[in-house]
Amino acid sequence: MKPLFLPLMIVLLALAMKAQAAGDPGGSGPPAFTDPVLQQVGEATARKDWAAAAAILRDALAKSPDNADYHNLYAYSVRKGTNPNMDLVFKHYNEALRLDAKHRDAHEYIGEAYLMVGNLAKAREHLAQLDKLCFFPCSQYTDLKKAVADYEAKRK
């Protein structure tokens, strides 16, 4: 079995290099696939223009109501804006999680939203979900854990 191992590895490596080169004319990696909606939202959020980000996502959701990322980011944009409608925020985070129960960003952000309305128990539920979803510590778990700890420290 050992004599076949090295030639097999060489063939697999060659195939991987060929596939990588075919994906990008420059041979520097796979092609970048971008969602124009997410690109526009990224630009708006970089400017902290939450109203523009929410408007872009509201229009995108009208065309793609089954997109969990759009629901998650729409809720996030509304939550970050001035005087957020928390009913709308929870509606869209919950829809993102209905569409994708393992959506780590939605779990983090809905947990943060629950802290905004003083519901520590629900925030902890989503922290527990992230603990299950993240085999290794992930940023969503770490960020929500810190937000929960900060919330608890302020209550003392």
GROMACS .gro file of C-alpha atoms in nm:
model
  156
    1MET     CA    1   0.000   0.000   0.000
    2LYS     CA    2   0.288   0.238   0.071
    3PRO     CA    3   0.422   0.231  -0.288
    4LEU     CA    4   0.087   0.371  -0.414
    5PHE     CA    5   0.062   0.642  -0.151
    6LEU     CA    6   0.325   0.882  -0.289
    7PRO     CA    7   0.213   0.864  -0.656
    8LEU     CA    8  -0.147   0.907  -0.546
    9MET     CA    9  -0.057   1.217  -0.343
   10ILE     CA   10   0.133   1.362  -0.639
   11VAL     CA   11  -0.165   1.307  -0.870
   12LEU     CA   12  -0.405   1.465  -0.618
   13LEU     CA   13  -0.175   1.762  -0.569
   14ALA     CA   14  -0.143   1.809  -0.946
   15LEU     CA   15  -0.521   1.793  -0.989
   16ALA     CA   16  -0.571   2.047  -0.712
   17MET     CA   17  -0.319   2.283  -0.869
   18LYS     CA   18  -0.484   2.244  -1.210
   19ALA     CA   19  -0.828   2.313  -1.064
   20GLN     CA   20  -0.696   2.621  -0.887
   21ALA     CA   21  -0.533   2.753  -1.203
   22ALA     CA   22  -0.850   2.689  -1.404
   23GLY     CA   23  -1.058   2.885  -1.155
   24ASP     CA   24  -0.855   3.202  -1.198
   25PRO     CA   25  -0.680   3.305  -1.520
   26GLY     CA   26  -0.393   3.438  -1.310
   27GLY     CA   27  -0.365   3.107  -1.130
   28SER     CA   28  -0.375   3.278  -0.791
   29GLY     CA   29  -0.683   3.106  -0.656
   30PRO     CA   30  -1.047   3.024  -0.707
   31PRO     CA   31  -1.274   3.285  -0.860
   32ALA     CA   32  -1.439   3.526  -0.621
   33PHE     CA   33  -1.817   3.496  -0.620
   34THR     CA   34  -1.983   3.802  -0.472
   35ASP     CA   35  -2.343   3.877  -0.400
   36PRO     CA   36  -2.408   4.234  -0.522
   37VAL     CA   37  -2.664   4.285  -0.244
   38LEU     CA   38  -2.415   4.186   0.024
   39GLN     CA   39  -2.152   4.403  -0.139
   40GLN     CA   40  -2.384   4.707  -0.129
   41VAL     CA   41  -2.483   4.631   0.229
   42GLY     CA   42  -2.116   4.600   0.325
   43GLU     CA   43  -2.046   4.942   0.180
   44ALA     CA   44  -2.342   5.096   0.366
   45THR     CA   45  -2.250   4.935   0.697
   46ALA     CA   46  -1.888   5.046   0.658
   47ARG     CA   47  -2.029   5.402   0.652
   48LYS     CA   48  -2.261   5.310   0.944
   49ASP     CA   49  -2.550   5.405   0.718
   50TRP     CA   50  -2.793   5.162   0.878
   51ALA     CA   51  -3.098   5.309   0.704
   52ALA     CA   52  -2.942   5.255   0.361
   53ALA     CA   53  -2.836   4.901   0.451
   54ALA     CA   54  -3.189   4.822   0.575
   55ALA     CA   55  -3.344   4.966   0.257
   56ILE     CA   56  -3.116   4.757   0.034
   57LEU     CA   57  -3.200   4.444   0.232
   58ARG     CA   58  -3.574   4.517   0.243
   59ASP     CA   59  -3.573   4.531  -0.138
   60ALA     CA   60  -3.359   4.216  -0.159
   61LEU     CA   61  -3.596   4.028   0.074
   62ALA     CA   62  -3.890   4.118  -0.150
   63LYS     CA   63  -3.712   3.929  -0.430
   64SER     CA   64  -3.547   3.656  -0.219
   65PRO     CA   65  -3.758   3.592   0.094
   66ASP     CA   66  -3.585   3.259   0.162
   67ASN     CA   67  -3.238   3.407   0.207
   68ALA     CA   68  -3.132   3.363   0.571
   69ASP     CA   69  -2.836   3.599   0.531
   70TYR     CA   70  -3.062   3.879   0.409
   71HIS     CA   71  -3.301   3.832   0.704
   72ASN     CA   72  -3.011   3.828   0.947
   73LEU     CA   73  -2.846   4.139   0.805
   74TYR     CA   74  -3.177   4.322   0.774
   75ALA     CA   75  -3.245   4.262   1.144
   76TYR     CA   76  -2.888   4.370   1.226
   77SER     CA   77  -2.925   4.693   1.024
   78VAL     CA   78  -3.256   4.777   1.190
   79ARG     CA   79  -3.110   4.699   1.535
   80LYS     CA   80  -2.808   4.921   1.477
   81GLY     CA   81  -3.017   5.213   1.353
   82THR     CA   82  -3.167   5.487   1.563
   83ASN     CA   83  -3.476   5.388   1.760
   84PRO     CA   84  -3.486   5.025   1.638
   85ASN     CA   85  -3.817   4.843   1.603
   86MET     CA   86  -3.730   4.541   1.815
   87ASP     CA   87  -4.039   4.347   1.706
   88LEU     CA   88  -3.914   4.373   1.347
   89VAL     CA   89  -3.562   4.280   1.460
   90PHE     CA   90  -3.678   3.963   1.634
   91LYS     CA   91  -3.909   3.873   1.347
   92HIS     CA   92  -3.622   3.873   1.098
   93TYR     CA   93  -3.363   3.707   1.322
   94ASN     CA   94  -3.615   3.432   1.392
   95GLU     CA   95  -3.687   3.395   1.021
   96ALA     CA   96  -3.313   3.364   0.950
   97LEU     CA   97  -3.294   3.090   1.213
   98ARG     CA   98  -3.605   2.918   1.077
   99LEU     CA   99  -3.440   2.907   0.735
  100ASP     CA  100  -3.100   2.805   0.876
  101ALA     CA  101  -3.102   2.682   1.236
  102LYS     CA  102  -2.721   2.673   1.233
  103HIS     CA  103  -2.674   3.036   1.125
  104ARG     CA  104  -2.404   3.140   1.371
  105ASP     CA  105  -2.428   3.513   1.301
  106ALA     CA  106  -2.804   3.509   1.358
  107HIS     CA  107  -2.757   3.331   1.692
  108GLU     CA  108  -2.498   3.587   1.800
  109TYR     CA  109  -2.699   3.888   1.690
  110ILE     CA  110  -3.033   3.773   1.829
  111GLY     CA  111  -2.854   3.707   2.158
  112GLU     CA  112  -2.726   4.065   2.154
  113ALA     CA  113  -3.076   4.186   2.070
  114TYR     CA  114  -3.216   3.997   2.370
  115LEU     CA  115  -2.961   4.174   2.590
  116MET     CA  116  -3.085   4.507   2.449
  117VAL     CA  117  -3.434   4.429   2.580
  118GLY     CA  118  -3.310   4.285   2.909
  119ASN     CA  119  -3.375   3.916   2.837
  120LEU     CA  120  -3.058   3.754   2.968
  121ALA     CA  121  -3.210   3.404   2.972
  122LYS     CA  122  -3.283   3.411   2.595
  123ALA     CA  123  -2.935   3.551   2.524
  124ARG     CA  124  -2.787   3.260   2.717
  125GLU     CA  125  -3.000   3.015   2.514
  126HIS     CA  126  -2.840   3.142   2.195
  127LEU     CA  127  -2.496   3.135   2.356
  128ALA     CA  128  -2.560   2.767   2.438
  129GLN     CA  129  -2.662   2.705   2.075
  130LEU     CA  130  -2.338   2.864   1.956
  131ASP     CA  131  -2.144   2.650   2.200
  132LYS     CA  132  -2.293   2.345   2.025
  133LEU     CA  133  -2.243   2.483   1.672
  134CYS     CA  134  -1.882   2.588   1.714
  135PHE     CA  135  -1.660   2.280   1.740
  136PHE     CA  136  -1.369   2.514   1.808
  137PRO     CA  137  -1.434   2.853   1.962
  138CYS     CA  138  -1.576   3.080   1.693
  139SER     CA  139  -1.598   3.458   1.688
  140GLN     CA  140  -1.977   3.453   1.723
  141TYR     CA  141  -1.956   3.250   2.045
  142THR     CA  142  -1.670   3.461   2.181
  143ASP     CA  143  -1.847   3.790   2.099
  144LEU     CA  144  -2.181   3.687   2.250
  145LYS     CA  145  -2.010   3.544   2.558
  146LYS     CA  146  -1.835   3.879   2.610
  147ALA     CA  147  -2.161   4.069   2.557
  148VAL     CA  148  -2.335   3.848   2.816
  149ALA     CA  149  -2.048   3.896   3.063
  150ASP     CA  150  -2.054   4.275   3.009
  151TYR     CA  151  -2.432   4.279   3.058
  152GLU     CA  152  -2.403   4.079   3.379
  153ALA     CA  153  -2.123   4.305   3.511
  154LYS     CA  154  -2.337   4.616   3.455
  155ARG     CA  155  -2.627   4.461   3.647
  156LYS     CA  156  -2.417   4.411   3.962
   0.00000   0.00000   0.00000
